[in-house]
PDB file of C-alpha atoms in Angstrom:
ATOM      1  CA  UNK A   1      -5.478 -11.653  38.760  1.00 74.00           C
ATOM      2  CA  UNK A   2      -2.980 -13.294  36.299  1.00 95.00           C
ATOM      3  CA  UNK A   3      -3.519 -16.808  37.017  1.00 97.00           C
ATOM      4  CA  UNK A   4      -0.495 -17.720  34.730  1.00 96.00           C
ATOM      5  CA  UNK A   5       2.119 -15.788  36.200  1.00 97.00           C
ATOM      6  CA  UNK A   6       0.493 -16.559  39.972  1.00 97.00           C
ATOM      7  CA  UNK A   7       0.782 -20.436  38.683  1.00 98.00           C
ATOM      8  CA  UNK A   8       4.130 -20.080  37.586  1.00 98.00           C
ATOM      9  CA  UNK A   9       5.446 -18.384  40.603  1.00 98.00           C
ATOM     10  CA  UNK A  10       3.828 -21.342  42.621  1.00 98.00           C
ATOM     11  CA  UNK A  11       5.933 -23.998  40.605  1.00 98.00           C
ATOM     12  CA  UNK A  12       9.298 -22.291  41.088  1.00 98.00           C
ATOM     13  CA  UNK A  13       8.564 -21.051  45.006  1.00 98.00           C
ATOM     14  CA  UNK A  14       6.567 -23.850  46.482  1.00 98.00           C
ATOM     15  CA  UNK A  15       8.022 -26.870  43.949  1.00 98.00           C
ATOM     16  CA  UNK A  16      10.801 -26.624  42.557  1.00 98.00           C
ATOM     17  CA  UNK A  17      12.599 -24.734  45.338  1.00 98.00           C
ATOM     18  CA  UNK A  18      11.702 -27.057  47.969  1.00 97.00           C
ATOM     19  CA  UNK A  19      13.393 -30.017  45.638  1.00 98.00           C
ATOM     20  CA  UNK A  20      10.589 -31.599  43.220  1.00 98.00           C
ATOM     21  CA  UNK A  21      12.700 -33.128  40.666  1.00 98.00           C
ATOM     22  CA  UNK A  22      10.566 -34.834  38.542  1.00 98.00           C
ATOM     23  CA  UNK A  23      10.161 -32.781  34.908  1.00 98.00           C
ATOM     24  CA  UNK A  24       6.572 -34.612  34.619  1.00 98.00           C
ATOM     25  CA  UNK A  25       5.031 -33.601  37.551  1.00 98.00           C
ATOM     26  CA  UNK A  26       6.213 -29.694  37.296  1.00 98.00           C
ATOM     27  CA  UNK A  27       5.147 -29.783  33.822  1.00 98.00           C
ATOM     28  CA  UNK A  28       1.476 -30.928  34.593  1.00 98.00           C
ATOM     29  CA  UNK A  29       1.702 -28.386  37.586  1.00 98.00           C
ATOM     30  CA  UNK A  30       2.793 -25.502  35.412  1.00 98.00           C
ATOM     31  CA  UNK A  31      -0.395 -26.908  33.139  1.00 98.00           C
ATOM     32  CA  UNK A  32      -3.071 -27.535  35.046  1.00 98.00           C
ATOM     33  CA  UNK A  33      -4.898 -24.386  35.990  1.00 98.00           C
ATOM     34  CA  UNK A  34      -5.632 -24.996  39.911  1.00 98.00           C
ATOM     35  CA  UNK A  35      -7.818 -22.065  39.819  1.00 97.00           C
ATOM     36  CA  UNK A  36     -10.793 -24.273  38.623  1.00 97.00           C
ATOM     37  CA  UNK A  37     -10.797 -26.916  40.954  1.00 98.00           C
ATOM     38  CA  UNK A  38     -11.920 -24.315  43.846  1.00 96.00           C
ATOM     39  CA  UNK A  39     -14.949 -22.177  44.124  1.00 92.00           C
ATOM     40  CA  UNK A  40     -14.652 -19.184  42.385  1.00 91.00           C
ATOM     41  CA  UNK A  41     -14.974 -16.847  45.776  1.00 93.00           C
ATOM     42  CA  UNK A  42     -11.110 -18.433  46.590  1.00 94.00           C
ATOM     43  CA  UNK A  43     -10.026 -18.279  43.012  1.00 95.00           C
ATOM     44  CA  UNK A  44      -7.226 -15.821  44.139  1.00 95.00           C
ATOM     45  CA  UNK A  45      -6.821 -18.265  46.766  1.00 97.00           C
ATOM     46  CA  UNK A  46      -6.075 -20.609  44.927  1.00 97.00           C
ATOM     47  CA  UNK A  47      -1.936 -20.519  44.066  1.00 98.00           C
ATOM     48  CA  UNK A  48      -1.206 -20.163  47.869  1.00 97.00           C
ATOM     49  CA  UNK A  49       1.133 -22.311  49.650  1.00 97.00           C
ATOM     50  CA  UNK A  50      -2.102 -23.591  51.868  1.00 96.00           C
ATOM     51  CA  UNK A  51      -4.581 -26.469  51.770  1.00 96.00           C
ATOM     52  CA  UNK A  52      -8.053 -24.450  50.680  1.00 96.00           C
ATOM     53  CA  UNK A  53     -11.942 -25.558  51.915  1.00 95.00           C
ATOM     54  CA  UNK A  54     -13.661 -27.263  49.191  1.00 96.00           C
ATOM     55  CA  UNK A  55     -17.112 -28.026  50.858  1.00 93.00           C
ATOM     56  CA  UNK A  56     -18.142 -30.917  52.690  1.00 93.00           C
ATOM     57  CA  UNK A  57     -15.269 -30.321  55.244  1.00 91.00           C
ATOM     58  CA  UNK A  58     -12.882 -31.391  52.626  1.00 94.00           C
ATOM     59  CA  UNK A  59      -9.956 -29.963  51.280  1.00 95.00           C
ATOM     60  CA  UNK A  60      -7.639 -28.948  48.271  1.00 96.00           C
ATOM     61  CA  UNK A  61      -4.245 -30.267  49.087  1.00 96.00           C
ATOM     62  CA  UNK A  62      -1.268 -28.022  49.768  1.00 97.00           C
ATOM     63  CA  UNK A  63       0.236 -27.838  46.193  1.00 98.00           C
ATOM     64  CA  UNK A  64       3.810 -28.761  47.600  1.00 98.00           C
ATOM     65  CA  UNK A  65       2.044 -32.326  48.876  1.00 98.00           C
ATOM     66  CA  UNK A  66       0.235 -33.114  45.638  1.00 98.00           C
ATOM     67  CA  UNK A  67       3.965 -32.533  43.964  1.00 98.00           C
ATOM     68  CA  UNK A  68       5.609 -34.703  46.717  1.00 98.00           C
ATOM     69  CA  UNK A  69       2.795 -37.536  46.549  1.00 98.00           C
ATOM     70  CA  UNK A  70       2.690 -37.449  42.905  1.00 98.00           C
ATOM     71  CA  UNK A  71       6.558 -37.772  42.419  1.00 98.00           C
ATOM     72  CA  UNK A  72       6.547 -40.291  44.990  1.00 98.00           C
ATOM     73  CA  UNK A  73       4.398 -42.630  42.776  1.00 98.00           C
ATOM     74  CA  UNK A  74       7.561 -42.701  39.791  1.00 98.00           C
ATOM     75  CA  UNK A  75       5.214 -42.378  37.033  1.00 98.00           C
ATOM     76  CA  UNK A  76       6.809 -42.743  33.353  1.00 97.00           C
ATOM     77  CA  UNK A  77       3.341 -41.879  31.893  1.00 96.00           C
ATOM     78  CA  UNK A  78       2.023 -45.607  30.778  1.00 97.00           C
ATOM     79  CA  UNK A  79      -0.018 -45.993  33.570  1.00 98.00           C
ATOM     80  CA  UNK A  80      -3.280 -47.292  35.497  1.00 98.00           C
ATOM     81  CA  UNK A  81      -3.455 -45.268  38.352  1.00 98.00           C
ATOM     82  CA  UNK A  82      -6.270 -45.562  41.209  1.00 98.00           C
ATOM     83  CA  UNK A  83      -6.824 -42.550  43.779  1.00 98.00           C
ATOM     84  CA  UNK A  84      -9.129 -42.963  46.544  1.00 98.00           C
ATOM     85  CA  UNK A  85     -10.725 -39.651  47.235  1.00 98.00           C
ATOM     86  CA  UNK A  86     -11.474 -37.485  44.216  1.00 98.00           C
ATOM     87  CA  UNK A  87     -12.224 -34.606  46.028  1.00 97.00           C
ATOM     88  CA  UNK A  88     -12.177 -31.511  44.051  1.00 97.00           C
ATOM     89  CA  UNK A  89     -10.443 -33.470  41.044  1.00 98.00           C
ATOM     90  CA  UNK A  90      -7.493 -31.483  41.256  1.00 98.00           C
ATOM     91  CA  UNK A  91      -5.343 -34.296  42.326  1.00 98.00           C
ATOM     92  CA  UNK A  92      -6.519 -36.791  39.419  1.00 98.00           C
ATOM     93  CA  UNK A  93      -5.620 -33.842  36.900  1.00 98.00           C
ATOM     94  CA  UNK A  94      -2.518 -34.066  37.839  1.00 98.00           C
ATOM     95  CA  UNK A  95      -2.272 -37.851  37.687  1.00 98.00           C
ATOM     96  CA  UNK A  96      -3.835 -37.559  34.579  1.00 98.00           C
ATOM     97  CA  UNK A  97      -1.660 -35.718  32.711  1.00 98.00           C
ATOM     98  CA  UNK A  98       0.802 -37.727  33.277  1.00 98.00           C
ATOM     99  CA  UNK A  99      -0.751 -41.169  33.293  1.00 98.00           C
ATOM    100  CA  UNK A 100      -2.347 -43.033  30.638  1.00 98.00           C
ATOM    101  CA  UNK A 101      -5.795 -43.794  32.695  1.00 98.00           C
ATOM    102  CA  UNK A 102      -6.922 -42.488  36.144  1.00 98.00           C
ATOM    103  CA  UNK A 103      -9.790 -44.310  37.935  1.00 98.00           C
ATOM    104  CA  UNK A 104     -10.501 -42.048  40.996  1.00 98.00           C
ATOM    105  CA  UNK A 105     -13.261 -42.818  43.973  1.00 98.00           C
ATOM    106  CA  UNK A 106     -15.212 -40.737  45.931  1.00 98.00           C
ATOM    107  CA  UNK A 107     -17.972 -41.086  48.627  1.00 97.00           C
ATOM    108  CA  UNK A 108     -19.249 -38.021  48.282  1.00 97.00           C
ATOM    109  CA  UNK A 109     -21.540 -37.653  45.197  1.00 98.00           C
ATOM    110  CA  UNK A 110     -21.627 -33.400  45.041  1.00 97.00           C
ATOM    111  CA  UNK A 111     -17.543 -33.360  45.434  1.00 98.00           C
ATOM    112  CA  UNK A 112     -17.674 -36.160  42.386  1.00 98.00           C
ATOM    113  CA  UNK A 113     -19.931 -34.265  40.403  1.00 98.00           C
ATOM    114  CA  UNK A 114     -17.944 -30.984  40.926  1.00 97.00           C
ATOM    115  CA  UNK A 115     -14.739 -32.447  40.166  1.00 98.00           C
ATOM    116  CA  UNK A 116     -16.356 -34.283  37.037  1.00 98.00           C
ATOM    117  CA  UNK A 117     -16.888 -30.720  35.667  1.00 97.00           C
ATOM    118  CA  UNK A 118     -13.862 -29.475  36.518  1.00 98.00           C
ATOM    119  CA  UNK A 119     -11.682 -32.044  34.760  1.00 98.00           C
ATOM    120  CA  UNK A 120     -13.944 -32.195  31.724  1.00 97.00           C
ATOM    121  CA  UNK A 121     -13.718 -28.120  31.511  1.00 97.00           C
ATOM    122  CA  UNK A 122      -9.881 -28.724  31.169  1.00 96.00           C
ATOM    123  CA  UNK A 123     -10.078 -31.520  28.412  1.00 96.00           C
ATOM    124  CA  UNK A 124      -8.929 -34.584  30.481  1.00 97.00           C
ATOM    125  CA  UNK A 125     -11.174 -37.205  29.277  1.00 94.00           C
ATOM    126  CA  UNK A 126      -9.042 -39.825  30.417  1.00 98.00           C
ATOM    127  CA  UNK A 127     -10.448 -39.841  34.557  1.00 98.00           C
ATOM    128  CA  UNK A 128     -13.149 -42.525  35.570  1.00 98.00           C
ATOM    129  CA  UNK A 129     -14.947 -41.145  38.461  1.00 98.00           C
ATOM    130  CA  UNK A 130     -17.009 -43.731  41.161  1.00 98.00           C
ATOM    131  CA  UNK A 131     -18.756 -42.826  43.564  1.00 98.00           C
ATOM    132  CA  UNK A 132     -18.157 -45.574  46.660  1.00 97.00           C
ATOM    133  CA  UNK A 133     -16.097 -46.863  49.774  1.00 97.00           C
ATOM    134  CA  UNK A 134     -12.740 -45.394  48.400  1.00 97.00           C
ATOM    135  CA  UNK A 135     -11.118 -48.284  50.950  1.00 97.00           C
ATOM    136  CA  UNK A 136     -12.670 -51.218  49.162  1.00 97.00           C
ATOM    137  CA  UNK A 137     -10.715 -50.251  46.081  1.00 98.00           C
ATOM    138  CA  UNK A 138     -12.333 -50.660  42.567  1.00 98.00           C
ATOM    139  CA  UNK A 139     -11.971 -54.613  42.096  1.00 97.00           C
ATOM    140  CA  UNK A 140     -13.085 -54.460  39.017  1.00 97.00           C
ATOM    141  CA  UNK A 141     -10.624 -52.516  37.340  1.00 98.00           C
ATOM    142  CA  UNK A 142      -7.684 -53.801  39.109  1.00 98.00           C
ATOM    143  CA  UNK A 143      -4.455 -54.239  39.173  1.00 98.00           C
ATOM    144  CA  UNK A 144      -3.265 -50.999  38.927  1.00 98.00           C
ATOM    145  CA  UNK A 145       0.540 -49.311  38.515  1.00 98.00           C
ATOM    146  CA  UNK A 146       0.258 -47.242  41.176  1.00 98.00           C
ATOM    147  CA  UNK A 147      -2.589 -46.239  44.204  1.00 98.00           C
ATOM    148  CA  UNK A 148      -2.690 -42.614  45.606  1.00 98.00           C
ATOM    149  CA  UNK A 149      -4.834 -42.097  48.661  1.00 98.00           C
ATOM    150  CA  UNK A 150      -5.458 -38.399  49.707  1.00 97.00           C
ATOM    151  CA  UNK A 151      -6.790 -39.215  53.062  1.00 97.00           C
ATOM    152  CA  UNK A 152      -5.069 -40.346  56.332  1.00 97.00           C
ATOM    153  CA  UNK A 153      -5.757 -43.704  57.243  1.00 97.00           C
ATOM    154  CA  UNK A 154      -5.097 -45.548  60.593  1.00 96.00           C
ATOM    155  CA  UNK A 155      -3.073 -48.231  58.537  1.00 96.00           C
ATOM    156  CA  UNK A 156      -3.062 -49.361  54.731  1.00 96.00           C
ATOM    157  CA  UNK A 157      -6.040 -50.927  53.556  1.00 96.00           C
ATOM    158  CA  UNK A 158      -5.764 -54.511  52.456  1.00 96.00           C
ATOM    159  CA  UNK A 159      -8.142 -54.532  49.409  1.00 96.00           C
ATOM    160  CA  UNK A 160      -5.513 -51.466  48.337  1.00 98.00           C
ATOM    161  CA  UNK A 161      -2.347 -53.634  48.724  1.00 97.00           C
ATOM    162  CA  UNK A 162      -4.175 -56.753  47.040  1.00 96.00           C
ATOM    163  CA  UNK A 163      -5.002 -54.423  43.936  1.00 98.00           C
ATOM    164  CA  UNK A 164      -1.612 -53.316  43.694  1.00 98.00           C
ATOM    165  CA  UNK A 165       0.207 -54.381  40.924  1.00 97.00           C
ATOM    166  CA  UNK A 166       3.880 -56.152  40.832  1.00 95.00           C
ATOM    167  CA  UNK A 167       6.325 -53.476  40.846  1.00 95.00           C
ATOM    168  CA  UNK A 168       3.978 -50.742  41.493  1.00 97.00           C
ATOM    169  CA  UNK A 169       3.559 -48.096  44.377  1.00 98.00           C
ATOM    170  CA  UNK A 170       1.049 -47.179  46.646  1.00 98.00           C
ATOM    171  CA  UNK A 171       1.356 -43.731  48.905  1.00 98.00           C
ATOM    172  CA  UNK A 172      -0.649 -43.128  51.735  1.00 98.00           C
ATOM    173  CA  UNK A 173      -1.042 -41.095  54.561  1.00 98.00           C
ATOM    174  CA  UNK A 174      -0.803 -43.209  58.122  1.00 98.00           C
ATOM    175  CA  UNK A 175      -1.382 -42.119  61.595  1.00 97.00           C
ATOM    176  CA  UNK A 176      -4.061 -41.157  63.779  1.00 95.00           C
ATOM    177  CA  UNK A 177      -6.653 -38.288  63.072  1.00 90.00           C
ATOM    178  CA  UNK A 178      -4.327 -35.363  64.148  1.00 91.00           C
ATOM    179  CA  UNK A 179      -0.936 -36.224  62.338  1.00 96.00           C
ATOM    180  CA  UNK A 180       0.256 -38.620  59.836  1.00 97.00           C
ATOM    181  CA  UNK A 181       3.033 -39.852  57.862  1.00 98.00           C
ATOM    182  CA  UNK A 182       3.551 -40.081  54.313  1.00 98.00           C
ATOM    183  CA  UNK A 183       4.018 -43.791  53.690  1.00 98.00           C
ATOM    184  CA  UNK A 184       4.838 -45.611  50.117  1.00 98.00           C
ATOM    185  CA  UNK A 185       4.697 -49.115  49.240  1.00 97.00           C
ATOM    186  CA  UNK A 186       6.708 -50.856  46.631  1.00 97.00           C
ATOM    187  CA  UNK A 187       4.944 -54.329  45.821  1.00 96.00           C
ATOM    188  CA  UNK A 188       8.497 -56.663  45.033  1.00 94.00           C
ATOM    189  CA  UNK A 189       7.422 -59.100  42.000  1.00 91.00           C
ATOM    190  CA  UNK A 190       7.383 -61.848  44.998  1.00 91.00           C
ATOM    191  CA  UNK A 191       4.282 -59.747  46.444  1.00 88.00           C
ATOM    192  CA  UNK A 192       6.432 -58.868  49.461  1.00 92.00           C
ATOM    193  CA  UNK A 193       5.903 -55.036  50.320  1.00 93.00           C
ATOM    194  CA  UNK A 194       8.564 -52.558  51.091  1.00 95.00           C
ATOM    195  CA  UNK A 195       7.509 -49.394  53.094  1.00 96.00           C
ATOM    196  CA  UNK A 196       9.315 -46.248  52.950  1.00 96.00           C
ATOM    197  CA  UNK A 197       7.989 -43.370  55.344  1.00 96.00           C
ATOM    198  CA  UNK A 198       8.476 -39.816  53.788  1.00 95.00           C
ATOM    199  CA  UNK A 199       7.077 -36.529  55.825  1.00 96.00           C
ATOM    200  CA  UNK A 200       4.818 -35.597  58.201  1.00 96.00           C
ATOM    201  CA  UNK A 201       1.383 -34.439  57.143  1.00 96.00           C
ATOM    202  CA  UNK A 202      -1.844 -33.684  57.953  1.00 95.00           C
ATOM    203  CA  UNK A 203      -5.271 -34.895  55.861  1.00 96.00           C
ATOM    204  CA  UNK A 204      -8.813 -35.302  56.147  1.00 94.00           C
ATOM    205  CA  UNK A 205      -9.384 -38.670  57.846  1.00 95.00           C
ATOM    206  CA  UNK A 206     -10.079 -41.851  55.158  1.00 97.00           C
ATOM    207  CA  UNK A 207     -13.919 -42.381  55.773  1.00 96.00           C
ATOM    208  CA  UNK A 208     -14.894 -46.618  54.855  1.00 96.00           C
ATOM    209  CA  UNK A 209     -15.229 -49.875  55.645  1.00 95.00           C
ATOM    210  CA  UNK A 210     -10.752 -50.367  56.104  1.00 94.00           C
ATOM    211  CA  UNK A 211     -10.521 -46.809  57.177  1.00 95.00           C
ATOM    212  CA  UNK A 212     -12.017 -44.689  59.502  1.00 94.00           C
ATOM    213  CA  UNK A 213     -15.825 -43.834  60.648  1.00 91.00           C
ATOM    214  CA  UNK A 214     -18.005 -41.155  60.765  1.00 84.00           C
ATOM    215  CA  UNK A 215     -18.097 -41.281  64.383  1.00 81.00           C
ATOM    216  CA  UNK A 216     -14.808 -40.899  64.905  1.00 76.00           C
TER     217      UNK A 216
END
């Protein structure tokens, strides 16, 4: 299989046709090779216009929704970015190639080990990966320019907003366990919040202390 042309044909069919704009994000799309952040047996798999298995009942997002959610976040490419749920890294690739410095959390450690390899196999040196409560945030690090969570919560975390720097954006998926919406925050420089809801989506539920629980 030509994963060039396959990865090309995704951008123009499942991007830019359904109206990604932003020359950033189909740049690092046309870039990043998607092919290694799933197991080999799904390799050809792997430029579809589906969500794929990763392991640990977790997924690979649809490639339209990492476009939308990445766009979403207005990156010019100076930024600290935080995603909560690493996941098979492909998402923080993206980020990364755009953004100055991704810090990226995941609870699971063999998905954050994976992904570790995966993103240092394609030379982006430039992704922090913790394994922890993706809901608590990373304190430490904080603020950041923009949040990405990659996981459908029953509302938006509070440590998430609090880290959220003036100006900056936060998407999120919010709903119940079935269906969500896409939801972005704009923090105003007063610290008010301004919430936009985009599409309807489905995710893997947010697993933490501000999300939802294994029982469930």
């Amino acid at each position: 299989m030509n994963f060039e042309i396959a990865r090309r044909r995704m951008v123009e069919t499942q991007i830019v046709d359904r109206g990604i704009r932003d020359r950033m994000v189909i740049d690092a799309m046309l870039k990043i090779p998607r092919h290694i952040f799933v197991e080999e047996a799904m390799s050809a798999q792997a430029y579809s216009d589906t969500p794929l298995p990763i392991g640990e009942k977790q997924t690979i997002s649809q490639p339209y929704m990492v476009a939308l959610m990445t766009e979403l976040l207005e990156l010019s490419g100076t930024e600290k970015v935080l995603e909560i749920g690493t996941g098979s890294g492909y998402q923080a690739a993206i980020l990364a190639t755009i953004a100055n410095r991704v810090y990226t959390i995941e609870r699971i450690r063999t998905l954050a080990l994976r992904a570790r390899k995966a993103l240092d196999s394609v030379g982006l040196l430039n992704v922090n990966i913790r394994i922890s409560d993706g809901t608590d945030g990373w304190e430490t690090e904080a603020p950041f320019d923009a949040i990405l969570v990659t996981a459908g919560a029953p509302d938006i975390p509070d440590a998430l907003l609090s880290q959220l720097n003036a100006g900056g954006r936060l998407v999120i998926p919010v709903g119940d366990q079935f269906e969500q919406t896409l939801v972005k925050v704009t923090k105003q420089e007063d610290g008010s919040i301004r919430r936009e809801s985009s599409v309807a989506c489905r995710f893997v539920k947010l697993i933490g202390k501000h999300g939802w629980s294994l029982d469930d």
